[in-house]
XYZ file of C-alpha atoms in Angstrom:
558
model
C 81.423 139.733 -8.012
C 81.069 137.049 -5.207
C 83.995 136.845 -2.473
C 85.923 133.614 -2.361
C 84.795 131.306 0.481
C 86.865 131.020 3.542
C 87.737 127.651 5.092
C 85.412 126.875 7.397
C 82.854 128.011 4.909
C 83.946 125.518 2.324
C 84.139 123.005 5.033
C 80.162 123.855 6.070
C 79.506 123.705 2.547
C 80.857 120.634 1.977
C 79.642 119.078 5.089
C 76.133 120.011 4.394
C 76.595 118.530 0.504
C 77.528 115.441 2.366
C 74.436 114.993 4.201
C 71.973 115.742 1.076
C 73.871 113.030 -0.471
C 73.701 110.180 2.132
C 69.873 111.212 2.631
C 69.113 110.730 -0.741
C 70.797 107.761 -0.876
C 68.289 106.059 2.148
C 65.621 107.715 0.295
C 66.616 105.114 -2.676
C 67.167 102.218 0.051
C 63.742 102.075 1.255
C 62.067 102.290 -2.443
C 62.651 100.377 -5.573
C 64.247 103.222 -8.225
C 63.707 103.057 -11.440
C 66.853 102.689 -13.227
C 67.453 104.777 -16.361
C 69.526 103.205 -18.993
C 72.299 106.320 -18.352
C 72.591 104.828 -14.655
C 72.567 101.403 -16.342
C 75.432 101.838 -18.776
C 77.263 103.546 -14.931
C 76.525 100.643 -12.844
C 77.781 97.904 -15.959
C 81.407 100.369 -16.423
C 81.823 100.330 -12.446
C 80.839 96.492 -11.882
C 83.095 96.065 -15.038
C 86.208 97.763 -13.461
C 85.444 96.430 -10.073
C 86.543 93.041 -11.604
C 89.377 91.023 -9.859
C 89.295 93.130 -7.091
C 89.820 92.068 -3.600
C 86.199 91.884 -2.186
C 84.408 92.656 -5.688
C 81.199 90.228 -6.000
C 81.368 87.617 -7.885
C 79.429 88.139 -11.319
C 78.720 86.887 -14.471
C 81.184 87.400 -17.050
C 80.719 90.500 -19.582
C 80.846 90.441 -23.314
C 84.202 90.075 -24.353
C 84.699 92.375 -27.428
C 88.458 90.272 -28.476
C 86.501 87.122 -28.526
C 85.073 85.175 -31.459
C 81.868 87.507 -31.560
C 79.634 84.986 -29.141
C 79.812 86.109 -25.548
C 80.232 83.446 -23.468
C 80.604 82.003 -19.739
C 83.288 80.427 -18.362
C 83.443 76.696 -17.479
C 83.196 77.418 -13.898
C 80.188 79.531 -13.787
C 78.055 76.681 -16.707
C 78.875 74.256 -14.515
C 77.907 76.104 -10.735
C 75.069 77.117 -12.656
C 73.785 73.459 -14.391
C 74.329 71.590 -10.232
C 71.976 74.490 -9.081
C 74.681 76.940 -7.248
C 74.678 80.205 -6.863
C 75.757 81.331 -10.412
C 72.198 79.927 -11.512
C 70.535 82.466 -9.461
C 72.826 85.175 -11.208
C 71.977 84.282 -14.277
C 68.537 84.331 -13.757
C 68.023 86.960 -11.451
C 70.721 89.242 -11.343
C 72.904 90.349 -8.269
C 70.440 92.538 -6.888
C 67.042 92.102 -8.253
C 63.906 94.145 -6.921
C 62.190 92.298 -4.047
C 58.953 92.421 -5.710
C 60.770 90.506 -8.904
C 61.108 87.600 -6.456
C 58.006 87.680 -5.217
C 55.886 87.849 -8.661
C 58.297 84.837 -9.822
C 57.168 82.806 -6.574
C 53.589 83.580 -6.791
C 52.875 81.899 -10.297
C 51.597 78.340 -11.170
C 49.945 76.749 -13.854
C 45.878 76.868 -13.135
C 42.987 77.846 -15.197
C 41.230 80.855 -14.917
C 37.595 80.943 -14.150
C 35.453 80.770 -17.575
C 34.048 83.954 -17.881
C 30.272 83.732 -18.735
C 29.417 87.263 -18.263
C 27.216 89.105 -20.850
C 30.074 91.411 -21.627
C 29.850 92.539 -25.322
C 32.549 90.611 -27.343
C 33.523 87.937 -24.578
C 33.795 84.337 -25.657
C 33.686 81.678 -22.814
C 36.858 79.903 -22.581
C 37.658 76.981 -20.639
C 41.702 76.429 -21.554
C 42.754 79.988 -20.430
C 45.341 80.232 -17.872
C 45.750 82.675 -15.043
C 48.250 84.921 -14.483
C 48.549 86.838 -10.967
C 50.982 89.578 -11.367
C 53.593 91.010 -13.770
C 56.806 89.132 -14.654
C 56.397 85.621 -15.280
C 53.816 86.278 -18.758
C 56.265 84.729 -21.370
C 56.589 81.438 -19.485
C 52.618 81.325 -19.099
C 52.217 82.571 -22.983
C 54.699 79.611 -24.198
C 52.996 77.540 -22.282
C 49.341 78.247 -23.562
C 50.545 77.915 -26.940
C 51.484 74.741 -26.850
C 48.514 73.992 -25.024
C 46.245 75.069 -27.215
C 48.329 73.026 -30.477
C 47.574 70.370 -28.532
C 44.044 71.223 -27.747
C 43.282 72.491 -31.522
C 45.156 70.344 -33.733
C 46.537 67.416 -31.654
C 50.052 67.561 -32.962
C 51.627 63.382 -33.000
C 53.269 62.680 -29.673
C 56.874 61.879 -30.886
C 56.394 58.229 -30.524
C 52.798 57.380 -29.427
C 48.916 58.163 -30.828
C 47.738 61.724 -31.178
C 45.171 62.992 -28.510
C 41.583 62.099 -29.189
C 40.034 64.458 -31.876
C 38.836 67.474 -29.834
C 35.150 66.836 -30.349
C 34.045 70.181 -27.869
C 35.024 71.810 -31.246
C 32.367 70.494 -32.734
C 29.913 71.472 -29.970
C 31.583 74.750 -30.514
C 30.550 75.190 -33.831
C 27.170 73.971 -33.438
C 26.301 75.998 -30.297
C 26.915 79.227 -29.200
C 30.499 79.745 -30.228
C 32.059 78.704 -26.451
C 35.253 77.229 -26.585
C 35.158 74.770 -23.198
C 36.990 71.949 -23.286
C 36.923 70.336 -20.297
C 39.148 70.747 -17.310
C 40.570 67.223 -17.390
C 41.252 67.544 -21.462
C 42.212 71.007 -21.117
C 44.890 69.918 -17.994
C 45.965 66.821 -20.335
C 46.725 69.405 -23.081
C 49.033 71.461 -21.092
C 50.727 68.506 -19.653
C 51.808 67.220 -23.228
C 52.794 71.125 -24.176
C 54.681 71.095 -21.684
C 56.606 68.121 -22.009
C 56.683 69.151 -26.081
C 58.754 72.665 -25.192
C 60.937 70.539 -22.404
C 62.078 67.886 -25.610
C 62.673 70.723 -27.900
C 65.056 72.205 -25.436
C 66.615 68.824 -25.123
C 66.774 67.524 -28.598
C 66.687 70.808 -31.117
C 70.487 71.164 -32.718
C 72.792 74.452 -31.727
C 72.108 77.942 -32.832
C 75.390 77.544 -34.512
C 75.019 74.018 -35.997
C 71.673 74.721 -37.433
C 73.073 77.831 -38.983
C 75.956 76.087 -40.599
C 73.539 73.435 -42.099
C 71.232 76.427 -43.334
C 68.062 75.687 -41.341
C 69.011 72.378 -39.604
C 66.559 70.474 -41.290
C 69.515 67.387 -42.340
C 70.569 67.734 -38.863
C 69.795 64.485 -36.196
C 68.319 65.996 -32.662
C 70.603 65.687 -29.991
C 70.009 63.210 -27.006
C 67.018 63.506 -24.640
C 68.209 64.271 -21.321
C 65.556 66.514 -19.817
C 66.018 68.093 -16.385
C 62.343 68.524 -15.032
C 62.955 71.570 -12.072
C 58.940 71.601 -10.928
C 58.519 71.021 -7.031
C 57.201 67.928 -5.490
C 54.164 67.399 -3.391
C 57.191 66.851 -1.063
C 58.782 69.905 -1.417
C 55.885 72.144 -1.278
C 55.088 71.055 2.563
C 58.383 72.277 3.721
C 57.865 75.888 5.024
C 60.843 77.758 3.654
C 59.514 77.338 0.436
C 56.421 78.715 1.228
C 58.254 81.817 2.677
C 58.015 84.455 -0.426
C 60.845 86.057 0.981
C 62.971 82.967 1.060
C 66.915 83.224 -0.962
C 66.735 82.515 -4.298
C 69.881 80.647 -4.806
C 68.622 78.453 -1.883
C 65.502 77.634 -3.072
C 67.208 77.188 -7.070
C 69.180 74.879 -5.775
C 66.836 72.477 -3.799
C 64.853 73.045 -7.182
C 67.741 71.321 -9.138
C 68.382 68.853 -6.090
C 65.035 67.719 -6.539
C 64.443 67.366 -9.761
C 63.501 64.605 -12.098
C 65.699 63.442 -15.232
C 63.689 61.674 -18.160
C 65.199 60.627 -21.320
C 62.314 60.343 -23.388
C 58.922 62.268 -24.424
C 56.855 59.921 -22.615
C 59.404 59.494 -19.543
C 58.789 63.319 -19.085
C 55.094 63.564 -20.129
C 54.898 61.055 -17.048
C 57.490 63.233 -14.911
C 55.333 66.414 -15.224
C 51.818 64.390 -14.825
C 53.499 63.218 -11.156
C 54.217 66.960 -10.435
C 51.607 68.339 -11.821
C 50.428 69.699 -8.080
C 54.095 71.671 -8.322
C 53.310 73.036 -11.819
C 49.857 74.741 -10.258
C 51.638 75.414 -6.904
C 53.337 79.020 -6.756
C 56.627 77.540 -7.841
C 54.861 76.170 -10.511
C 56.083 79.135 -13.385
C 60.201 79.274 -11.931
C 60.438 75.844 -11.770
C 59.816 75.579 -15.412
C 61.706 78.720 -16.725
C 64.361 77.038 -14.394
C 63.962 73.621 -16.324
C 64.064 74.972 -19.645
C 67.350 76.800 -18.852
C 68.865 73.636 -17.539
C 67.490 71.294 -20.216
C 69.157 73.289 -22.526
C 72.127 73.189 -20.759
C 73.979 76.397 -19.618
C 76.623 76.706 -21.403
C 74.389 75.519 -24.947
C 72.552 78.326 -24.326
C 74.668 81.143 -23.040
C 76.545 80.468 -26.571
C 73.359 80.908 -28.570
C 72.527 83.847 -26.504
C 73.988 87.939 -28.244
C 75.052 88.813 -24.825
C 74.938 86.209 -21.427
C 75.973 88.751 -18.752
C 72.521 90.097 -18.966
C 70.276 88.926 -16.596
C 67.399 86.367 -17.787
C 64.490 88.376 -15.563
C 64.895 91.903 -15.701
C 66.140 93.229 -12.175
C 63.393 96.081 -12.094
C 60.281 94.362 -13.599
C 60.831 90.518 -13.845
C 59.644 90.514 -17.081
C 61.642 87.404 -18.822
C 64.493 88.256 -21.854
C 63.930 87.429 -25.987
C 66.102 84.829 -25.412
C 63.913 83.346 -22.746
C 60.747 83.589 -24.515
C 62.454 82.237 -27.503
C 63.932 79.233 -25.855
C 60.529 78.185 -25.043
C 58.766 78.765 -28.861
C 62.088 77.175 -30.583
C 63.608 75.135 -28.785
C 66.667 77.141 -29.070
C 68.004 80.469 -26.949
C 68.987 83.088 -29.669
C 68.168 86.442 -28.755
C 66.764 87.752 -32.519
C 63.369 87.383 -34.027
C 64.503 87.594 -37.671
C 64.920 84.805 -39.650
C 68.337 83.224 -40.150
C 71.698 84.461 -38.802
C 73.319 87.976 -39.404
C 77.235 88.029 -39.886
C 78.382 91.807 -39.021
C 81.600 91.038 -39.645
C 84.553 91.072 -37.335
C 83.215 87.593 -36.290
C 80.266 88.968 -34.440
C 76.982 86.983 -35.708
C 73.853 87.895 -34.192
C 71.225 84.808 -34.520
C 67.449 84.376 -35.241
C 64.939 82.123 -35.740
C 66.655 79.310 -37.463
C 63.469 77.305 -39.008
C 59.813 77.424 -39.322
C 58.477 76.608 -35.669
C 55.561 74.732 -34.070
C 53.609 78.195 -32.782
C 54.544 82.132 -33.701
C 55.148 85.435 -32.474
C 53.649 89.053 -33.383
C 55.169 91.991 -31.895
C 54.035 95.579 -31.216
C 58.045 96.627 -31.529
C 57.319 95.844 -35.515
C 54.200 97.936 -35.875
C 55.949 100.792 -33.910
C 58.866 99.838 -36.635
C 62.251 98.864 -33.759
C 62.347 95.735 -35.442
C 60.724 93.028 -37.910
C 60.049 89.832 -37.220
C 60.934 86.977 -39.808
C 58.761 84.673 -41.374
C 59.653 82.256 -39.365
C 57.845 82.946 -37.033
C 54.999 84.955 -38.707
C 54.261 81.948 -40.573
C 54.366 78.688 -37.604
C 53.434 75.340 -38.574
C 50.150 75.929 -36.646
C 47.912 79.622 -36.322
C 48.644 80.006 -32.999
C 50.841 83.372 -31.960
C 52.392 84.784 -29.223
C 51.743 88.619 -29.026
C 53.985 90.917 -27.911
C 53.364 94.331 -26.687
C 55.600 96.977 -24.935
C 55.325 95.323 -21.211
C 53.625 91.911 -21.724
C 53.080 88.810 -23.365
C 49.560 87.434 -24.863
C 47.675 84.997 -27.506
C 46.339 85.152 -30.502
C 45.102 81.861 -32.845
C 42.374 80.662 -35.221
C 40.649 77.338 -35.357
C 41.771 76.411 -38.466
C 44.742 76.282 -40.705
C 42.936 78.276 -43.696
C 44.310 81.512 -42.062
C 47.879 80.755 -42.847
C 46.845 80.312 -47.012
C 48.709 82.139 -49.046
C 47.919 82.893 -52.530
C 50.731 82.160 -55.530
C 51.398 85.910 -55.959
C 52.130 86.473 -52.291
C 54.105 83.691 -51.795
C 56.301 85.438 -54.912
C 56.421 88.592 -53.228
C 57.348 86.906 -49.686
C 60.461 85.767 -51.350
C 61.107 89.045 -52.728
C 60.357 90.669 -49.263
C 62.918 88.174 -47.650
C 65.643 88.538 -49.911
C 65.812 92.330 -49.750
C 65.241 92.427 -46.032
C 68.556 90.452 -46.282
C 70.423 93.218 -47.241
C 67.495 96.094 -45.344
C 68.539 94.662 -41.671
C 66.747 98.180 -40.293
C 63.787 97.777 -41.922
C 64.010 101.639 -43.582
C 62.662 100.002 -47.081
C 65.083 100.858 -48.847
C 68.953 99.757 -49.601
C 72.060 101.175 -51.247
C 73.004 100.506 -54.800
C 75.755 98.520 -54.435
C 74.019 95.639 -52.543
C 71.744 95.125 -56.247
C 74.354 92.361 -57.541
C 73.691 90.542 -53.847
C 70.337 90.843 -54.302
C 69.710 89.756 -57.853
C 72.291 86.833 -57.079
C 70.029 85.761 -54.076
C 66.915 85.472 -56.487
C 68.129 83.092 -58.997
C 64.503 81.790 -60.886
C 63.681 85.853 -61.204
C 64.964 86.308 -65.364
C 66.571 90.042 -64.402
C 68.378 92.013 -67.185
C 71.567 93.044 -66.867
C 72.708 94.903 -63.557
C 73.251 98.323 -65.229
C 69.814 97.799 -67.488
C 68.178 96.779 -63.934
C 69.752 99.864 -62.034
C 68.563 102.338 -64.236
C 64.521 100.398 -64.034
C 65.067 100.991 -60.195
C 67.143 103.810 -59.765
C 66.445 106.425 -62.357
C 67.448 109.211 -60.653
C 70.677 107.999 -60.041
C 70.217 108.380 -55.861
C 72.459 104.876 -55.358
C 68.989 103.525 -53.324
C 66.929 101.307 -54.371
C 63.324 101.723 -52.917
C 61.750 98.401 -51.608
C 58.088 99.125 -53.282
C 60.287 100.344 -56.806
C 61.858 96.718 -56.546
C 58.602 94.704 -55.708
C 56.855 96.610 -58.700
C 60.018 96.410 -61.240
C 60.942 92.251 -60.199
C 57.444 90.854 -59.696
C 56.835 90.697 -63.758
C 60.089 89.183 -63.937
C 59.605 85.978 -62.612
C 58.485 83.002 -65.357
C 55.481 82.082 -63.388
C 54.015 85.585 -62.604
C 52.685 85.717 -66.249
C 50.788 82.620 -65.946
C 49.642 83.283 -62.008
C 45.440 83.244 -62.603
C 44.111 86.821 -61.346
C 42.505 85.807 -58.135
C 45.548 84.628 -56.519
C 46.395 88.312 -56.217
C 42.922 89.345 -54.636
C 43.093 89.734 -50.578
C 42.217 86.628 -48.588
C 38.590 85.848 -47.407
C 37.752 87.381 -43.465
C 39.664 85.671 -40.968
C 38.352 84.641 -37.534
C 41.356 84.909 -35.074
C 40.795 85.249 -30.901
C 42.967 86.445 -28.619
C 43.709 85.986 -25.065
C 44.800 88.111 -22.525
C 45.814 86.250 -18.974
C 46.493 89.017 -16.555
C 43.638 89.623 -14.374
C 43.576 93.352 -13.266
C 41.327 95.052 -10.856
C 39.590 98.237 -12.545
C 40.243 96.823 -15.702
C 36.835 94.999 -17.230
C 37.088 92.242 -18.961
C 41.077 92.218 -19.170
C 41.465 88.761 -18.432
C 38.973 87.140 -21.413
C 38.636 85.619 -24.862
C 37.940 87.989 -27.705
C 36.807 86.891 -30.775
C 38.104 89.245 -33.614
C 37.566 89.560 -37.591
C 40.057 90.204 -39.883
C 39.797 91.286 -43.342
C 43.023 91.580 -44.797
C 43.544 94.574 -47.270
C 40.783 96.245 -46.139
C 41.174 99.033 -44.227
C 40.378 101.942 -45.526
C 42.550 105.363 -45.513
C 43.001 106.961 -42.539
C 44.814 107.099 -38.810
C 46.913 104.332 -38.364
C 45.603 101.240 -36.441
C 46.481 101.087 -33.090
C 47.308 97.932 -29.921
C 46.363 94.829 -30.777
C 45.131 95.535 -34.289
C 48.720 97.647 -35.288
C 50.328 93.764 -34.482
C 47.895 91.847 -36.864
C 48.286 94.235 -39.658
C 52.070 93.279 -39.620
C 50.877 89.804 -40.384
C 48.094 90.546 -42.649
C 48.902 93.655 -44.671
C 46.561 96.435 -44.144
C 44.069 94.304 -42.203
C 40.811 95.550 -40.952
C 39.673 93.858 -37.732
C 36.668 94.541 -35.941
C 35.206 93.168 -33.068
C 32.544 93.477 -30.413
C 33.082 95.823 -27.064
C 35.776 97.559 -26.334
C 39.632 96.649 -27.676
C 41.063 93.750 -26.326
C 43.938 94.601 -24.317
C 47.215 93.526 -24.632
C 48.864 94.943 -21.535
């Protein structure tokens, strides 16, 4: 049995538990710690409680839990934040982000990368890639080289002018060795107009809340055109402090905002970005349009479309950018889901998705991994042209052609089917309770179902109160009056697909990382065995059971 500790023992005790302590904590002062979500949820309950206290920092408000289930700022912060102040640099940022976050967000413009025309096995030269530097900034570059390459591939309308000359390099394309090399003045033209397309969308697309109400938005008139273009100019970038990578954010945010230009039309900001374009390719080039986007939008517009706007924008540790972020950029709109539709939880808390079919997609590695599914929406964009998501970055994938995005007359029946149920299957588990089957039949009114208890026992016949979703496709697809008639090819897998993919994050050590990869895809195909894995796990969650193949080794989506 020990013997109780005298005073001065406890006192050397505690005096030598003291110093451990305050050493570990410069230990964690002069290197970036990773913070684990347990110190997370710690560090939100203390900042929470430190609230209203004299000398507490100043921080953007938390989810309110009494409110009307959308967390929102207060008028104070929305408007610091829209005339540049510091609250913008919160918002984005953080209160204490890593000082390598700031310095990957003010190392990253717009440029192209160099066309690669190595003889590496399964590498197409590109000449409409851009370059990313470091880590972080990947969602704003991926947005951006989506809409770049609509413009490049299928030369969307302007809004109120001519489309852009047919892209005859495709041709030479096709008739030549497969290259895909636009030139650098139509390539540069391209992103220009992409970028002035996500800008408008910010600007004109309805409310989250709005479009949800109206169930889609599509009867809804777009808002006014008042875009706030946030790029440096050739001005700007000769001062030193913003050269200095170390410089404040909330100072150099706010000359940002200061500084920057206000057109009210497509054109008026096609021409606004075409004068800056030196400040889109200058290191500033990447914050100034995240910080454009944001403002465009308007603050307080998006922090209500948002789940959750005391969460920082970047995140503190690795800069990489928030859903909502990315989202904002592909829609338009700054909801924080990539299902399709809104979700009502009840209690007044509504949790909102994609709200209509969008210009350019998204494919993520969370669905193949099975966290989450992504809606139609934005599986199935107006043009084949995807952002991919993987665990820590974002990258491309498109085709050349619409053909990819057919879809036969028995698919499109079971996509309806699919989206219905995964109404009511919000997890994705495949499978629902029993008492949801009057919801479900009611949401699929041109299927001719029997009566609910006749229908129960079809798809429940063991009387477990689920009802499986593969049992439901098999038991409703005869039921529809137009699956009879359907003509038997329409059910036979599409044709091979060509799809490529770009990754642009250059890496040392890593061959070929930063390249065009040119991939087939043979939907249905793949035979029995492991599952697929990286980049070919993501297109099988588009194209059921795909096979892809390509030259070389995998592309790489990290």
């Amino acid at each position: 049995m020990e013997e109780p500790m005298d005073e001065e023992e406890r006192q050397l005790q505690e005096a030598l538990a003291l110093s451990l302590q305050q050493q570990q904590q410069q230990q964690q002062q002069a290197m970036p710690a990773v913070e684990t979500a347990e110190e997370r949820e710690l560090r939100m309950a203390l900042e929470l409680s430190l609230e209203g206290q004299p000398g507490a920092a100043a921080a953007v408000p938390p989810f309110d839990p009494e409110g009307d289930g959308i967390s929102r700022l207060d008028a104070a912060t929305v408007q610091e934040a829209d005339a540049g102040g510091p609250a913008l640099s919160r918002i984005i940022f953080g209160d204490a982000p890593a000082p390598e976050v700031a310095r990957q967000w003010r190392m990253q413009g717009f440029t192209l990368a160099d066309v690669d025309v190595s003889d590496a096995p399964g590498v197409t030269p590109f000449g409409a890639g851009l370059a990313q530097i470091n880590g972080g900034p990947c969602a704003v570059l991926a947005a951006a080289q989506a809409f770049m390459l609509r413009r490049l591939l299928f030369s969307g309308d302007d809004p109120a002018g001519p489309p852009m000359p047919l892209p005859t390099w495709l041709d030479e394309a096709a008739a030549g060795d497969g290259s895909l090399l636009p030139s650098e003045t139509e390539a540069g033209e391209a992103l220009l107009r992409g970028l002035a397309d996500a800008l408008v969308a910010c600007a004109t697309t309805p409310s989250a809340a709005a479009m949800a109400a109206a169930g889609g938005g599509a009867t809804l008139a777009p808002t006014p055109c008042q875009v706030v273009l946030a790029v440096p100019t050739a001005a700007m970038l000769e001062e030193s402090w913003m050269q200095d990578e170390r410089g404040a954010n909330p100072e150099l945010l706010g000359a940002l905002v200061a500084h920057a230009a206000r057109p009210t039309t497509w054109h008026a900001t096609l021409e606004a970005l075409r004068a800056r374009r030196h400040g889109l390719a200058s290191p500033l080039g990447a914050l100034g349009f995240l910080v454009s986007a944001l403002l465009t939008r308007g603050v307080g517009r998006f922090s209500e479309e948002r789940d959750d706007p005391s969460q920082p924008l970047l995140d503190p540790q690795f800069g990489h950018c928030s859903q909502e972020v990315l989202n904002l950029l592909l829609l338009g709109v700054g909801v924080s889901n990539v299902f399709d539709g809104s979700r009502d939880l009840g209690g007044g808390f509504m949790l909102r998705g994609v709200p209509l079919r969008p210009p350019v997609g998204l494919l993520s590695e969370l669905e193949a991994l099975r966290y989450l599914q992504v809606g139609s929406f934005f599986k199935q964009p107006v043009h084949p042209i995807w952002v991919v998501a993987s665990e820590s970055h974002y990258s491309i994938l498109f085709a050349l052609t619409t053909r990819v995005q057919a879809v036969g007359a028995r698919a499109a029946l079971e996509e309806r089917l699919l989206a219905a149920f995964s109404e009511l299957d919000q997890e994705g588990n495949g499978f629902v309770s029993g008492e949801h089957l009057g919801t479900l039949v009611a949401a699929l009114p041109q299927w001719q179902a029997p009566p609910l208890d006749k229908l129960r026992t079809q798809l429940d016949p063991e009387g477990t109160s689920l009802i499986l979703w593969d049992h439901f496709q098999r038991i409703m697809m005869p039921l529809h009056p137009e699956a009879a008639t359907l003509p038997a090819e329409s059910a036979a897998p599409a044709a091979s697909l060509e799809l490529y993919h770009y990754n642009g994050l250059g890496a040392r050590g890593h061959e070929n990382k930063r390249a065009l990869r040119k991939l087939l895809v043979e939907p249905a195909k793949r035979p029995v065995g492991p599952a697929p894995q990286g980049l070919a796990s993501i297109i099988a969650t588009r194209w059921k059971d795909a096979l892809v193949t390509h030259e070389g080794p995998p592309p790489s989506i990290n």
